[in-house]
Coordinates of C-alpha atoms in Angstrom, one line a residue:
X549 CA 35.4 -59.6 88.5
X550 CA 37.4 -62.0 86.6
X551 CA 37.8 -65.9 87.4
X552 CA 41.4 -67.4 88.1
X553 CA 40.9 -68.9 84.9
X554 CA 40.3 -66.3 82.8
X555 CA 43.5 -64.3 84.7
X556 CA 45.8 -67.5 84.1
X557 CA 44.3 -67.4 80.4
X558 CA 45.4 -63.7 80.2
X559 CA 48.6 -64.1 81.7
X560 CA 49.9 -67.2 79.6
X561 CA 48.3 -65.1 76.7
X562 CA 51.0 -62.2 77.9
X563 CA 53.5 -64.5 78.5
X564 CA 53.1 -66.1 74.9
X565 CA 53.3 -62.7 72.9
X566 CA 56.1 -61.4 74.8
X567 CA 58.3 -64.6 74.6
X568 CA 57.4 -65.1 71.0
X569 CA 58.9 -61.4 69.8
X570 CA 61.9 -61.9 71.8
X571 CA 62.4 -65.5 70.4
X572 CA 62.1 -63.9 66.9
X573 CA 64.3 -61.1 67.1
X574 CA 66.9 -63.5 68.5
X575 CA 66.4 -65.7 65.7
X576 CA 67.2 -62.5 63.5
X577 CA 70.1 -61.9 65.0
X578 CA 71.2 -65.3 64.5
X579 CA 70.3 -65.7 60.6
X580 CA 71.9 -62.1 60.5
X581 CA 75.1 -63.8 61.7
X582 CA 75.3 -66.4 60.0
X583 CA 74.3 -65.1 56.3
X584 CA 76.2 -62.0 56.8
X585 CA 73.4 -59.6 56.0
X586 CA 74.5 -56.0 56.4
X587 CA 71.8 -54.9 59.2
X588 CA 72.9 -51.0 58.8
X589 CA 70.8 -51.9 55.8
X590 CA 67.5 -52.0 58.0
X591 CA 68.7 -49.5 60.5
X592 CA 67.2 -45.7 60.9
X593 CA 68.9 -43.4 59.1
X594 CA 67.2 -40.2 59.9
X595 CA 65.8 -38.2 57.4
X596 CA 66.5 -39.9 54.6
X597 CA 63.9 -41.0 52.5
X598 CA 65.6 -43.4 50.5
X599 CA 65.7 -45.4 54.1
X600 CA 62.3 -44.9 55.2
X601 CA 61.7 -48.4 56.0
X602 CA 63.7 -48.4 58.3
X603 CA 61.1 -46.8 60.9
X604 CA 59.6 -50.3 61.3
X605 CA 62.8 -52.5 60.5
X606 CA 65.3 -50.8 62.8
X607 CA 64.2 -52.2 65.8
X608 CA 64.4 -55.9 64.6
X609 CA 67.9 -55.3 64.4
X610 CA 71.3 -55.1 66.9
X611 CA 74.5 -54.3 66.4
X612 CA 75.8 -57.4 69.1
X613 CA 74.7 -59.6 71.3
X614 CA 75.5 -57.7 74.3
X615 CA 73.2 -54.9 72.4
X616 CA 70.7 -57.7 72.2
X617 CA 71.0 -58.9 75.2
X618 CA 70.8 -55.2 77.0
X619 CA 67.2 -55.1 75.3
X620 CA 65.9 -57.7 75.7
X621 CA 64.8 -58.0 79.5
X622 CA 63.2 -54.6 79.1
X623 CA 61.7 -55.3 76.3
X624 CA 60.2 -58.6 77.1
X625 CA 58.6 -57.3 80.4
X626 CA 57.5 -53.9 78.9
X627 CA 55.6 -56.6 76.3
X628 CA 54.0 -58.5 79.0
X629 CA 52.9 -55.4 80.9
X630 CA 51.4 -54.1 77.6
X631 CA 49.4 -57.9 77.1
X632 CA 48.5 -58.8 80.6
X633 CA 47.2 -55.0 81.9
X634 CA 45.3 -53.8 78.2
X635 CA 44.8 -57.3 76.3
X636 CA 42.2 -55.5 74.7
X637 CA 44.3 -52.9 72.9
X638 CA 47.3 -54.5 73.4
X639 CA 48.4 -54.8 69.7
X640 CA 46.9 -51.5 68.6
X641 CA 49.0 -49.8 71.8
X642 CA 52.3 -51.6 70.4
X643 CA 52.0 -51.2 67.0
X644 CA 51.6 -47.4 67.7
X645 CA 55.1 -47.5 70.1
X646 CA 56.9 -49.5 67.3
X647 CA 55.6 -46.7 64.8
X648 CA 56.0 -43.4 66.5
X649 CA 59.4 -44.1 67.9
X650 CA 61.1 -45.3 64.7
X651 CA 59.5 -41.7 63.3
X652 CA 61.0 -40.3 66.4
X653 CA 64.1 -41.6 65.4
X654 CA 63.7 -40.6 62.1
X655 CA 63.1 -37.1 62.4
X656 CA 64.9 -36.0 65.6
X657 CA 68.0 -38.4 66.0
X658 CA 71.6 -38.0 65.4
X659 CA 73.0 -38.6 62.0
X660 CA 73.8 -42.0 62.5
X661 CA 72.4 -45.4 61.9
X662 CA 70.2 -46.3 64.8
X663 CA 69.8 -50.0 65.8
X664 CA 67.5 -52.0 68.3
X665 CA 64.7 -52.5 70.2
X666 CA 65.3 -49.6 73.2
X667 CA 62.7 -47.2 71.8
X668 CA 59.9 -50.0 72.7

């Protein structure tokens, strides 16, 4: 059994990650605004190769703040979940959600460009 130490450890661990991927993909919304960088640039476009990237890019990116904002919440507790419960695997579980649902999107969507975070 684990001491309340080493639970507040794992929770402010959590807490970190989680707040720290939100902060950054607000901040890339933000330098997105102001530099005018064409995000459709980073967005899936499925099945085509010549956008491939895209698969881990696309979720970095929104299409407006009340996109972003519709993300986030989710996003940010889904992150903590995925931290606090499996610390252990934690990174190897979310770098394999990021992955496998930008190739989701890839292969199976619509053809559109896809933007955002609501795959994770």
């Amino acid at each position: 059994m684990e001491s309340i130490r080493e639970q507040k450890e794992v929770l402010w661990y959590a807490a970190k990650v989680s707040l720290s991927f939100s902060v950054a993909i607000v901040l890339i919304h933000v330098i997105v605004g102001f530099t005018g960088i064409d995000r459709y640039q980073y967005s899936i476009y499925p099945r085509d190769l010549g956008q491939w990237y895209g698969i881990l890019t696309g979720h970095y990116f929104h299409s407006s703040w009340t996109h972003l904002f519709s993300n986030l919440p989710p996003l940010l507790l889904t992150l903590f979940m995925i931290f606090f419960f499996y610390r252990s695997i934690g990174w190897a579980v979310f770098s394999l959600i990021w992955v496998l649902t930008g190739f989701a999107v890839f292969m199976f969507a619509r053809e559109s460009s896809h933007l955002g975070s609501s795959g994770l």
